[in-house]
């Protein structure tokens, strides 16, 4: 795709549904190209809504969002959305699932075959290409979901608590892999989570939301080496950052 | 494999006992054959009149299969329209229920009145009673798709047609088969009911329903039993055939078919 890596800009965005109190208020936020930003907050603070608005899946009530200077719907080509559950099609094999986005976007057969093979190798699932989703573990399903999202060569990944359903060890490993791939491909990632440790480990910045109505409490820049491995988790500076962000999150809770 | 064999053996044993009891009862009680023929007499009736029996069976099979096939095509078509245009669904869905509640016995004479006798009106009667379960189940399957999956398709700029054919339709398959299974059972009933009214003695138009009427009026009770057996076999084969196709289509991925595969 294009050489210019896009950014995401929220400009005084509000969201309220027809009934009930406002969900999000006065969201102004800029995400730079190649950044890994986490959205952190208690449940019900509008994290997912915020992410869905970037994708153009939920309309705004006020303000505007620009993705690489375009409206979210027009910028969908640049983005892939990864849901909390793997959302695989159970009637398709692993490789046909990875193929889905390319197929819907009318890619040529040659491109599709090559891309699918490449993506399966990337997430380490070449051996189960012909299996059906029900034969896979939760972690493997999520890998398929990620492979599918990457196959259409997005420059922005929108991830809605993608690893929340996985056990801790699998989750840690997936975090490391994701980070490695992100560094390599320079994707812009917006990552919704309710885990402070996950947010700190992955992100260059953490957006902490306060609830009722959802608003930005603070945008925290994570002070850690950009190179992060399993050792990072055991380091003192990591623990320091986790407790710093936790404190802000608690403050947001009581705000 | 061993389990299947034992099950079959048990079923066969039950059958043998029932036939034995029936034969013994007919002998001991001395009931006249026009009230209760013995199994032997039924077997004799089948042997003597197998040509006409097979003819009737084939005629009924054609009508039942034709009506069922038409109802699958039309039912899935209507369900697809309902899925694409919800306002149309809200407007017309009540009439699908109505279709199901109209007693078929009551409208069959009307259809005969309009279409005359023969196999076509029988096919139409079958079609009518098979339609509602297929529309209802398939529609349910088409509209009960996970919202996240629809969002996923939208992110890839999928058209409505792509969402229908690559998402809604495959997702609706198990629902559709549930509907077809119900309809396959009643298709045979529909054909026989239709023939009851529309059957004719003309060669190649009688069908099981007509023959049942005729045999009963002539007190050919042994042959009547033979016809009942033929009708039962027909109903069972329909059901079994749908089950087989369903298994073939769904066993790779659908939860309800997993155990069948594990055996």
Short mmCIF file of C-alpha atoms in Angstrom, two decimals:
data_model
loop_
_atom_site.label_atom_id
_atom_site.label_comp_id
_atom_site.label_asym_id
_atom_site.label_seq_id
_atom_site.Cartn_x
_atom_site.Cartn_y
_atom_site.Cartn_z
CA UNK A 1 0.00 0.00 0.00
CA UNK A 2 1.03 3.66 0.21
CA UNK A 3 4.28 4.87 1.73
CA UNK A 4 2.60 7.40 4.02
CA UNK A 5 1.74 5.75 7.29
CA UNK A 6 -1.51 7.21 8.58
CA UNK A 7 -2.42 8.71 11.90
CA UNK A 8 -5.67 8.88 13.81
CA UNK A 9 -7.12 12.15 15.10
CA UNK A 10 -10.09 12.58 17.46
CA UNK A 11 -11.48 16.10 17.55
CA UNK A 12 -13.92 16.82 20.40
CA UNK A 13 -15.79 13.58 19.89
CA UNK A 14 -18.97 12.81 21.83
CA UNK A 15 -21.01 9.64 21.76
CA UNK A 16 -24.42 9.15 23.25
CA UNK A 17 -27.04 6.60 22.38
CA UNK A 18 -30.64 7.67 21.95
CA UNK A 19 -31.46 6.84 25.55
CA UNK A 20 -29.30 6.88 28.65
CA UNK A 21 -26.38 9.04 29.74
CA UNK A 22 -23.55 9.98 27.35
CA UNK A 23 -21.04 7.20 26.68
CA UNK A 24 -18.05 9.29 25.64
CA UNK A 25 -17.46 13.01 26.06
CA UNK A 26 -14.89 15.47 24.72
CA UNK A 27 -12.46 12.94 23.35
CA UNK A 28 -9.53 14.71 21.74
CA UNK A 29 -6.55 12.53 20.94
CA UNK A 30 -3.91 12.17 18.27
CA UNK A 31 -2.21 8.90 17.49
CA UNK A 32 0.98 9.08 15.43
CA UNK A 33 2.12 6.78 12.68
CA UNK A 34 3.69 3.57 13.93
CA UNK A 35 2.59 4.15 17.52
CA UNK A 36 1.32 1.41 19.79
CA UNK A 37 -1.40 2.98 21.94
CA UNK A 38 -3.49 1.14 24.53
CA UNK A 39 -6.90 2.25 25.70
CA UNK A 40 -7.25 1.31 29.35
CA UNK A 41 -10.21 1.71 31.65
CA UNK A 42 -12.83 0.03 33.81
CA UNK A 43 -15.57 -1.89 32.02
CA UNK A 44 -18.39 0.27 30.72
CA UNK A 45 -16.21 3.33 30.15
CA UNK A 46 -16.63 3.22 26.37
CA UNK A 47 -13.28 1.66 25.37
CA UNK A 48 -14.82 -0.56 22.73
CA UNK A 49 -17.09 2.21 21.47
CA UNK A 50 -14.04 4.41 20.98
CA UNK A 51 -12.32 1.71 18.95
CA UNK A 52 -15.45 1.00 16.89
CA UNK A 53 -15.71 4.70 16.05
CA UNK A 54 -12.21 4.66 14.52
CA UNK A 55 -13.39 1.77 12.32
CA UNK A 56 -16.53 3.67 11.35
CA UNK A 57 -18.68 0.89 12.83
CA UNK A 58 -20.35 3.22 15.36
CA UNK A 59 -21.41 6.73 14.30
CA UNK A 60 -20.35 9.77 16.32
CA UNK A 61 -22.79 12.11 18.05
CA UNK A 62 -20.51 15.15 17.79
CA UNK A 63 -16.98 16.06 16.73
CA UNK A 64 -14.96 14.27 14.09
CA UNK A 65 -12.45 11.51 13.59
CA UNK A 66 -9.92 11.54 10.76
CA UNK A 67 -7.95 8.48 9.78
CA UNK A 68 -5.05 9.42 7.55
CA UNK A 69 -7.04 12.55 6.71
CA UNK A 70 -10.09 10.55 5.60
CA UNK A 71 -13.41 9.64 7.21
CA UNK A 72 -13.24 6.32 9.04
CA UNK A 73 -15.49 4.55 6.53
CA UNK A 74 -13.36 5.70 3.61
CA UNK A 75 -10.19 4.67 5.42
CA UNK A 76 -11.32 1.09 6.08
CA UNK A 77 -8.90 -0.16 3.47
CA UNK A 78 -6.04 0.85 5.78
CA UNK A 79 -7.47 -0.83 8.86
CA UNK A 80 -8.14 -4.28 10.23
CA UNK A 81 -10.31 -4.93 13.28
CA UNK A 82 -9.55 -7.80 15.64
CA UNK A 83 -12.36 -8.82 17.99
CA UNK A 84 -12.24 -10.27 21.47
CA UNK A 85 -13.38 -13.67 20.27
CA UNK A 86 -11.66 -14.94 17.16
CA UNK A 87 -14.84 -14.56 15.02
CA UNK A 88 -13.80 -17.31 12.63
CA UNK A 89 -16.27 -18.82 10.18
CA UNK A 90 -16.73 -22.38 11.51
CA UNK A 91 -17.57 -23.78 8.06
CA UNK A 92 -14.24 -22.68 6.62
CA UNK A 93 -10.86 -24.29 7.14
CA UNK A 94 -8.05 -22.26 8.68
CA UNK A 95 -6.63 -21.24 5.32
CA UNK A 96 -10.04 -20.31 3.92
CA UNK A 97 -10.59 -18.17 7.01
CA UNK A 98 -7.32 -16.37 6.48
CA UNK A 99 -8.35 -15.92 2.86
CA UNK A 100 -11.65 -14.23 3.73
CA UNK A 101 -10.59 -10.58 3.60
CA UNK A 102 -8.70 -11.05 0.34
CA UNK A 103 -11.65 -12.87 -1.17
CA UNK A 104 -14.10 -10.11 -0.17
CA UNK A 105 -11.77 -7.51 -1.64
CA UNK A 106 -11.56 -9.44 -4.92
CA UNK A 107 -7.82 -10.11 -4.81
CA UNK A 108 -6.53 -12.32 -7.62
CA UNK A 109 -6.15 -16.03 -7.01
CA UNK A 110 -2.36 -15.88 -7.24
CA UNK A 111 -2.15 -13.08 -4.69
CA UNK A 112 -4.56 -14.85 -2.36
CA UNK A 113 -2.70 -18.16 -2.40
CA UNK A 114 0.63 -16.50 -1.81
CA UNK A 115 -0.67 -14.20 0.93
CA UNK A 116 -2.44 -16.99 2.80
CA UNK A 117 0.68 -19.13 2.78
CA UNK A 118 2.78 -16.20 3.94
CA UNK A 119 0.40 -15.28 6.78
CA UNK A 120 0.04 -18.85 8.03
CA UNK A 121 3.82 -19.10 8.19
CA UNK A 122 3.98 -15.76 9.99
CA UNK A 123 1.70 -16.91 12.81
CA UNK A 124 3.14 -20.44 12.82
CA UNK A 125 0.01 -22.27 11.69
CA UNK A 126 1.06 -23.75 8.34
CA UNK A 127 0.66 -27.27 9.76
CA UNK A 128 -3.05 -26.82 10.48
CA UNK A 129 -4.02 -24.98 7.27
CA UNK A 130 -6.66 -27.59 6.44
CA UNK A 131 -8.18 -27.89 9.94
CA UNK A 132 -11.52 -26.48 11.01
CA UNK A 133 -11.70 -23.86 13.79
CA UNK A 134 -13.37 -26.25 16.25
CA UNK A 135 -10.22 -28.41 16.17
CA UNK A 136 -8.04 -25.51 17.41
CA UNK A 137 -7.23 -24.16 20.86
CA UNK A 138 -8.22 -20.62 21.89
CA UNK A 139 -4.70 -19.30 21.26
CA UNK A 140 -4.53 -20.87 17.81
CA UNK A 141 -7.92 -19.44 16.87
CA UNK A 142 -6.70 -15.99 17.83
CA UNK A 143 -3.61 -16.48 15.66
CA UNK A 144 -5.86 -17.34 12.72
CA UNK A 145 -7.87 -14.20 13.42
CA UNK A 146 -4.69 -12.12 13.43
CA UNK A 147 -3.40 -13.79 10.26
CA UNK A 148 -6.72 -12.95 8.58
CA UNK A 149 -6.46 -9.34 9.72
CA UNK A 150 -2.89 -9.02 8.43
CA UNK A 151 -3.54 -10.68 5.07
CA UNK A 152 -5.08 -7.55 3.57
CA UNK A 153 -1.92 -5.57 4.49
CA UNK A 154 -3.44 -2.97 6.81
CA UNK A 155 -1.32 -0.18 8.24
CA UNK A 156 -3.61 0.26 11.26
CA UNK A 157 -4.66 -2.54 13.60
CA UNK A 158 -7.64 -2.01 15.88
CA UNK A 159 -7.67 -4.66 18.59
CA UNK A 160 -10.56 -5.04 21.03
CA UNK A 161 -9.29 -7.06 24.04
CA UNK A 162 -8.00 -9.74 21.64
CA UNK A 163 -6.22 -11.83 24.29
CA UNK A 164 -8.68 -11.46 27.17
CA UNK A 165 -10.00 -15.00 26.79
CA UNK A 166 -6.57 -16.65 26.77
CA UNK A 167 -4.62 -18.12 29.68
CA UNK A 168 -1.85 -15.93 31.05
CA UNK A 169 1.08 -17.79 29.53
CA UNK A 170 -0.43 -17.85 26.05
CA UNK A 171 -1.35 -14.23 26.44
CA UNK A 172 2.21 -13.20 27.37
CA UNK A 173 3.62 -15.06 24.42
CA UNK A 174 1.08 -13.55 22.02
CA UNK A 175 1.96 -10.10 23.39
CA UNK A 176 5.63 -10.64 22.61
CA UNK A 177 4.89 -11.90 19.12
CA UNK A 178 2.54 -9.03 18.41
CA UNK A 179 5.12 -6.53 19.52
CA UNK A 180 7.83 -8.12 17.40
CA UNK A 181 5.60 -8.01 14.31
CA UNK A 182 4.54 -4.46 15.03
CA UNK A 183 8.17 -3.28 15.27
CA UNK A 184 8.96 -5.07 12.04
CA UNK A 185 6.03 -3.77 10.00
CA UNK A 186 5.62 -0.37 11.67
CA UNK A 187 1.86 -0.75 12.10
CA UNK A 188 -0.14 1.78 14.05
CA UNK A 189 -1.92 -0.22 16.74
CA UNK A 190 -4.83 0.84 18.95
CA UNK A 191 -5.24 -1.82 21.60
CA UNK A 192 -8.16 -1.96 24.04
CA UNK A 193 -7.53 -3.83 27.28
CA UNK A 194 -8.46 -3.84 30.94
CA UNK A 195 -5.09 -5.27 32.00
CA UNK A 196 -2.61 -2.66 33.21
CA UNK A 197 0.39 -4.99 32.79
CA UNK A 198 -0.59 -5.80 29.21
CA UNK A 199 -1.07 -2.12 28.36
CA UNK A 200 2.29 -1.13 29.85
CA UNK A 201 4.18 -4.00 28.23
CA UNK A 202 2.86 -3.29 24.74
CA UNK A 203 2.43 0.44 24.46
CA UNK A 204 4.38 3.55 23.86
CA UNK A 205 1.43 5.47 25.32
CA UNK A 206 -1.53 4.41 27.48
CA UNK A 207 -4.80 6.33 27.30
CA UNK A 208 -6.55 5.98 30.66
CA UNK A 209 -10.30 6.51 30.47
CA UNK A 210 -12.57 7.54 33.34
CA UNK A 211 -16.17 6.29 33.38
CA UNK A 212 -19.63 7.94 33.47
CA UNK A 213 -19.31 9.55 31.03
CA UNK A 214 -16.27 8.03 29.34
CA UNK A 215 -13.54 10.68 29.09
CA UNK A 216 -9.77 10.83 28.95
CA UNK A 217 -8.32 10.88 32.45
CA UNK A 218 -4.71 10.97 31.38
CA UNK A 219 -2.47 9.97 28.50
CA UNK A 220 0.56 8.25 30.02
CA UNK A 221 3.82 7.89 28.11
CA UNK A 222 5.39 4.59 29.09
CA UNK A 223 9.00 5.03 30.15
CA UNK A 224 10.56 1.73 29.07
CA UNK A 225 13.11 0.59 26.52
CA UNK A 226 11.36 0.15 23.15
CA UNK A 227 12.88 -3.36 22.94
CA UNK A 228 10.67 -5.50 25.22
CA UNK A 229 11.03 -9.17 26.01
CA UNK A 230 10.02 -11.61 28.69
CA UNK A 231 12.82 -10.16 30.87
CA UNK A 232 11.17 -6.77 30.70
CA UNK A 233 8.28 -8.11 32.79
CA UNK A 234 10.61 -9.05 35.62
CA UNK A 235 12.41 -5.68 35.64
CA UNK A 236 11.96 -3.08 38.34
CA UNK A 237 11.25 -0.30 35.87
CA UNK A 238 8.35 -2.37 34.45
CA UNK A 239 6.84 -2.86 37.87
CA UNK A 240 7.26 0.83 38.55
CA UNK A 241 5.39 1.75 35.38
CA UNK A 242 2.62 -0.76 36.15
CA UNK A 243 2.05 0.67 39.61
CA UNK A 244 2.17 4.23 38.26
CA UNK A 245 -0.50 3.48 35.65
CA UNK A 246 -2.53 1.48 38.19
CA UNK A 247 -2.62 4.49 40.47
CA UNK A 248 -3.89 6.70 37.64
CA UNK A 249 -6.49 4.09 36.76
CA UNK A 250 -7.70 3.94 40.37
CA UNK A 251 -7.91 7.73 40.36
CA UNK A 252 -9.99 7.55 37.19
CA UNK A 253 -12.29 5.06 38.86
CA UNK A 254 -12.98 7.41 41.73
CA UNK A 255 -13.14 10.56 39.62
CA UNK B 1 -19.30 -50.44 14.45
CA UNK B 2 -20.11 -53.17 16.97
CA UNK B 3 -22.59 -50.81 18.64
CA UNK B 4 -24.43 -50.25 15.34
CA UNK B 5 -24.63 -53.99 14.74
CA UNK B 6 -26.10 -54.68 18.17
CA UNK B 7 -28.63 -51.88 17.79
CA UNK B 8 -29.73 -53.32 14.44
CA UNK B 9 -29.94 -56.80 15.95
CA UNK B 10 -32.08 -55.54 18.83
CA UNK B 11 -34.42 -53.69 16.49
CA UNK B 12 -34.76 -56.81 14.37
CA UNK B 13 -35.54 -58.95 17.42
CA UNK B 14 -38.28 -56.52 18.52
CA UNK B 15 -39.72 -56.67 15.01
CA UNK B 16 -39.73 -60.48 14.98
CA UNK B 17 -41.48 -60.63 18.37
CA UNK B 18 -44.14 -58.13 17.27
CA UNK B 19 -44.86 -60.05 14.07
CA UNK B 20 -45.01 -63.29 16.07
CA UNK B 21 -47.49 -61.83 18.57
CA UNK B 22 -49.62 -60.46 15.73
CA UNK B 23 -49.67 -63.84 13.91
CA UNK B 24 -50.50 -65.70 17.13
CA UNK B 25 -53.27 -63.26 18.06
CA UNK B 26 -54.90 -63.55 14.61
CA UNK B 27 -54.82 -67.34 14.77
CA UNK B 28 -56.04 -67.74 18.34
CA UNK B 29 -58.77 -65.08 18.25
CA UNK B 30 -60.02 -66.27 14.85
CA UNK B 31 -60.55 -62.66 13.71
CA UNK B 32 -61.73 -62.59 10.05
CA UNK B 33 -59.03 -61.57 7.55
CA UNK B 34 -60.93 -58.45 6.40
CA UNK B 35 -60.62 -57.08 9.94
CA UNK B 36 -57.15 -58.27 10.82
CA UNK B 37 -55.13 -60.21 8.26
CA UNK B 38 -52.19 -62.25 9.53
CA UNK B 39 -48.63 -61.21 8.63
CA UNK B 40 -48.53 -64.16 6.25
CA UNK B 41 -51.59 -62.89 4.40
CA UNK B 42 -50.05 -59.43 4.18
CA UNK B 43 -46.87 -60.96 2.80
CA UNK B 44 -48.94 -62.88 0.27
CA UNK B 45 -50.75 -59.68 -0.79
CA UNK B 46 -47.41 -57.96 -1.29
CA UNK B 47 -46.08 -60.87 -3.35
CA UNK B 48 -49.17 -61.10 -5.54
CA UNK B 49 -49.69 -57.39 -6.18
CA UNK B 50 -46.15 -56.07 -5.98
CA UNK B 51 -46.35 -54.54 -9.46
CA UNK B 52 -49.29 -52.23 -8.64
CA UNK B 53 -47.86 -51.61 -5.18
CA UNK B 54 -44.55 -50.41 -6.62
CA UNK B 55 -46.45 -48.29 -9.17
CA UNK B 56 -48.42 -46.56 -6.42
CA UNK B 57 -45.30 -46.11 -4.36
CA UNK B 58 -43.44 -44.50 -7.28
CA UNK B 59 -46.32 -42.12 -8.01
CA UNK B 60 -46.44 -40.99 -4.38
CA UNK B 61 -42.67 -40.71 -4.24
CA UNK B 62 -42.66 -38.44 -7.29
CA UNK B 63 -45.34 -36.14 -5.87
CA UNK B 64 -43.82 -36.02 -2.39
CA UNK B 65 -40.27 -35.45 -3.67
CA UNK B 66 -41.45 -32.86 -6.20
CA UNK B 67 -43.43 -30.94 -3.58
CA UNK B 68 -40.56 -31.08 -1.10
CA UNK B 69 -38.01 -29.95 -3.70
CA UNK B 70 -40.21 -27.05 -4.78
CA UNK B 71 -40.77 -26.02 -1.17
CA UNK B 72 -37.02 -26.03 -0.49
CA UNK B 73 -36.33 -23.81 -3.50
CA UNK B 74 -39.22 -21.45 -2.76
CA UNK B 75 -38.78 -21.53 1.03
CA UNK B 76 -35.07 -20.70 0.95
CA UNK B 77 -35.77 -18.02 -1.67
CA UNK B 78 -38.45 -16.38 0.48
CA UNK B 79 -36.21 -16.60 3.55
CA UNK B 80 -33.41 -14.85 1.63
CA UNK B 81 -35.79 -12.06 0.66
CA UNK B 82 -36.93 -11.81 4.29
CA UNK B 83 -33.31 -11.55 5.43
CA UNK B 84 -32.43 -8.80 2.94
CA UNK B 85 -35.51 -6.65 3.55
CA UNK B 86 -36.59 -6.69 7.20
CA UNK B 87 -39.62 -4.47 6.55
CA UNK B 88 -40.89 -7.02 4.06
CA UNK B 89 -40.31 -9.74 6.62
CA UNK B 90 -42.28 -7.87 9.30
CA UNK B 91 -45.09 -7.35 6.81
CA UNK B 92 -45.31 -10.91 5.46
CA UNK B 93 -44.07 -13.15 8.26
CA UNK B 94 -47.51 -13.50 9.92
CA UNK B 95 -48.78 -15.05 6.71
CA UNK B 96 -46.12 -17.76 6.96
CA UNK B 97 -47.60 -18.70 10.31
CA UNK B 98 -51.04 -18.65 8.72
CA UNK B 99 -49.79 -21.04 6.05
CA UNK B 100 -48.83 -23.44 8.80
CA UNK B 101 -52.14 -23.27 10.61
CA UNK B 102 -54.46 -23.80 7.63
CA UNK B 103 -55.65 -27.42 7.85
CA UNK B 104 -54.44 -29.13 4.70
CA UNK B 105 -57.48 -31.41 4.67
CA UNK B 106 -59.65 -28.32 4.33
CA UNK B 107 -57.88 -26.74 1.37
CA UNK B 108 -57.08 -29.87 -0.60
CA UNK B 109 -60.61 -30.08 -2.14
CA UNK B 110 -60.22 -26.45 -3.23
CA UNK B 111 -56.94 -27.19 -4.97
CA UNK B 112 -58.51 -30.20 -6.71
CA UNK B 113 -61.39 -27.97 -7.76
CA UNK B 114 -58.98 -25.55 -9.37
CA UNK B 115 -56.41 -27.96 -10.77
CA UNK B 116 -58.38 -31.13 -11.43
CA UNK B 117 -57.14 -34.61 -10.54
CA UNK B 118 -53.75 -36.15 -11.24
CA UNK B 119 -50.26 -35.77 -9.82
CA UNK B 120 -49.85 -31.99 -10.17
CA UNK B 121 -52.43 -30.96 -7.56
CA UNK B 122 -50.91 -33.57 -5.22
CA UNK B 123 -47.50 -32.00 -5.70
CA UNK B 124 -49.02 -28.59 -4.94
CA UNK B 125 -50.65 -29.85 -1.73
CA UNK B 126 -47.31 -31.30 -0.63
CA UNK B 127 -45.57 -28.06 -1.53
CA UNK B 128 -47.97 -26.03 0.60
CA UNK B 129 -47.58 -28.04 3.78
CA UNK B 130 -43.80 -28.31 3.39
CA UNK B 131 -43.24 -24.59 2.87
CA UNK B 132 -43.76 -23.02 6.31
CA UNK B 133 -41.15 -24.99 8.33
CA UNK B 134 -38.49 -24.26 5.72
CA UNK B 135 -39.24 -20.53 5.55
CA UNK B 136 -39.40 -20.19 9.34
CA UNK B 137 -36.20 -22.10 10.11
CA UNK B 138 -34.10 -20.71 7.28
CA UNK B 139 -35.13 -17.13 8.06
CA UNK B 140 -34.16 -17.65 11.68
CA UNK B 141 -30.74 -18.90 10.57
CA UNK B 142 -30.18 -16.04 8.13
CA UNK B 143 -30.93 -13.31 10.66
CA UNK B 144 -29.23 -14.79 13.73
CA UNK B 145 -25.69 -14.04 12.55
CA UNK B 146 -23.19 -12.68 15.11
CA UNK B 147 -22.99 -8.87 14.84
CA UNK B 148 -19.19 -8.99 15.05
CA UNK B 149 -19.06 -11.15 11.94
CA UNK B 150 -21.16 -8.62 10.05
CA UNK B 151 -18.80 -5.87 11.24
CA UNK B 152 -15.85 -7.97 10.08
CA UNK B 153 -17.40 -8.24 6.61
CA UNK B 154 -18.12 -4.49 6.58
CA UNK B 155 -14.49 -3.74 7.43
CA UNK B 156 -13.55 -5.57 4.24
CA UNK B 157 -16.11 -3.50 2.33
CA UNK B 158 -18.31 -6.52 1.66
CA UNK B 159 -21.45 -5.94 -0.41
CA UNK B 160 -24.89 -7.05 0.77
CA UNK B 161 -24.72 -9.92 -1.67
CA UNK B 162 -21.35 -11.04 -0.27
CA UNK B 163 -22.74 -10.90 3.27
CA UNK B 164 -25.74 -12.94 2.18
CA UNK B 165 -23.88 -15.63 0.26
CA UNK B 166 -20.64 -15.90 2.19
CA UNK B 167 -21.94 -15.32 5.71
CA UNK B 168 -25.70 -15.57 6.24
CA UNK B 169 -26.37 -18.54 3.98
CA UNK B 170 -23.64 -20.86 5.30
CA UNK B 171 -24.55 -19.86 8.86
CA UNK B 172 -28.20 -20.74 8.13
CA UNK B 173 -27.40 -24.25 6.85
CA UNK B 174 -28.03 -26.13 10.12
CA UNK B 175 -31.29 -24.19 10.59
CA UNK B 176 -32.33 -24.88 7.02
CA UNK B 177 -31.73 -28.60 7.46
CA UNK B 178 -33.78 -28.62 10.66
CA UNK B 179 -36.64 -27.19 8.60
CA UNK B 180 -36.16 -29.64 5.74
CA UNK B 181 -36.16 -32.55 8.19
CA UNK B 182 -39.58 -31.50 9.49
CA UNK B 183 -40.86 -30.99 5.95
CA UNK B 184 -39.53 -34.35 4.72
CA UNK B 185 -41.64 -36.05 7.36
CA UNK B 186 -44.82 -34.26 6.39
CA UNK B 187 -44.19 -34.39 2.63
CA UNK B 188 -45.36 -38.01 2.50
CA UNK B 189 -48.42 -37.17 4.58
CA UNK B 190 -49.16 -34.30 2.18
CA UNK B 191 -48.87 -36.52 -0.88
CA UNK B 192 -51.12 -39.21 0.56
CA UNK B 193 -53.71 -36.68 1.72
CA UNK B 194 -53.67 -35.09 -1.71
CA UNK B 195 -54.07 -38.43 -3.48
CA UNK B 196 -56.94 -39.27 -1.18
CA UNK B 197 -58.89 -36.54 -2.95
CA UNK B 198 -57.12 -36.18 -6.26
CA UNK B 199 -56.09 -39.73 -7.04
CA UNK B 200 -57.59 -41.38 -10.05
CA UNK B 201 -57.85 -44.94 -11.25
CA UNK B 202 -56.21 -43.98 -14.49
CA UNK B 203 -52.97 -45.87 -14.95
CA UNK B 204 -50.00 -44.03 -13.47
CA UNK B 205 -52.02 -41.56 -11.41
CA UNK B 206 -53.27 -43.53 -8.41
CA UNK B 207 -50.59 -43.24 -5.79
CA UNK B 208 -50.63 -44.73 -2.29
CA UNK B 209 -53.34 -42.38 -1.03
CA UNK B 210 -55.78 -43.36 -3.74
CA UNK B 211 -54.96 -47.06 -3.38
CA UNK B 212 -55.50 -46.86 0.40
CA UNK B 213 -58.97 -45.39 -0.19
CA UNK B 214 -59.77 -48.00 -2.79
CA UNK B 215 -58.45 -51.02 -0.82
CA UNK B 216 -60.36 -49.89 2.24
CA UNK B 217 -63.64 -49.52 0.31
CA UNK B 218 -63.18 -53.02 -1.13
CA UNK B 219 -62.24 -54.52 2.26
CA UNK B 220 -58.89 -55.67 0.80
CA UNK B 221 -57.43 -55.37 4.27
CA UNK B 222 -54.27 -57.39 3.65
CA UNK B 223 -53.37 -55.11 0.72
CA UNK B 224 -54.31 -52.09 2.84
CA UNK B 225 -51.68 -53.21 5.35
CA UNK B 226 -49.18 -53.57 2.50
CA UNK B 227 -49.93 -49.98 1.44
CA UNK B 228 -49.50 -48.70 5.00
CA UNK B 229 -46.12 -50.43 5.16
CA UNK B 230 -45.13 -48.88 1.82
CA UNK B 231 -46.15 -45.41 3.02
CA UNK B 232 -44.15 -45.85 6.22
CA UNK B 233 -41.08 -46.99 4.31
CA UNK B 234 -41.44 -43.97 2.04
CA UNK B 235 -41.65 -41.53 4.97
CA UNK B 236 -38.68 -43.15 6.64
CA UNK B 237 -36.55 -43.06 3.47
CA UNK B 238 -37.25 -39.36 3.03
CA UNK B 239 -36.19 -38.65 6.56
CA UNK B 240 -33.11 -40.82 6.26
CA UNK B 241 -32.10 -39.19 2.99
CA UNK B 242 -32.31 -35.69 4.43
CA UNK B 243 -30.32 -36.80 7.48
CA UNK B 244 -27.62 -38.22 5.20
CA UNK B 245 -27.30 -35.07 3.12
CA UNK B 246 -27.28 -33.00 6.30
CA UNK B 247 -24.50 -35.08 7.77
CA UNK B 248 -22.51 -34.87 4.57
CA UNK B 249 -22.80 -31.08 4.41
CA UNK B 250 -22.33 -30.26 8.09
CA UNK B 251 -20.18 -32.94 9.72
CA UNK B 252 -16.90 -31.10 9.20
CA UNK B 253 -17.81 -28.07 11.20
CA UNK B 254 -21.12 -28.15 13.01
CA UNK B 255 -21.32 -28.99 16.72
CA UNK B 256 -24.44 -31.15 16.45
CA UNK B 257 -22.65 -33.50 14.04
CA UNK B 258 -19.47 -33.92 16.04
CA UNK B 259 -20.48 -37.05 17.93
CA UNK B 260 -21.50 -38.83 14.76
CA UNK B 261 -18.00 -38.18 13.48
CA UNK B 262 -16.29 -39.22 16.69
CA UNK B 263 -17.88 -42.67 16.52
#
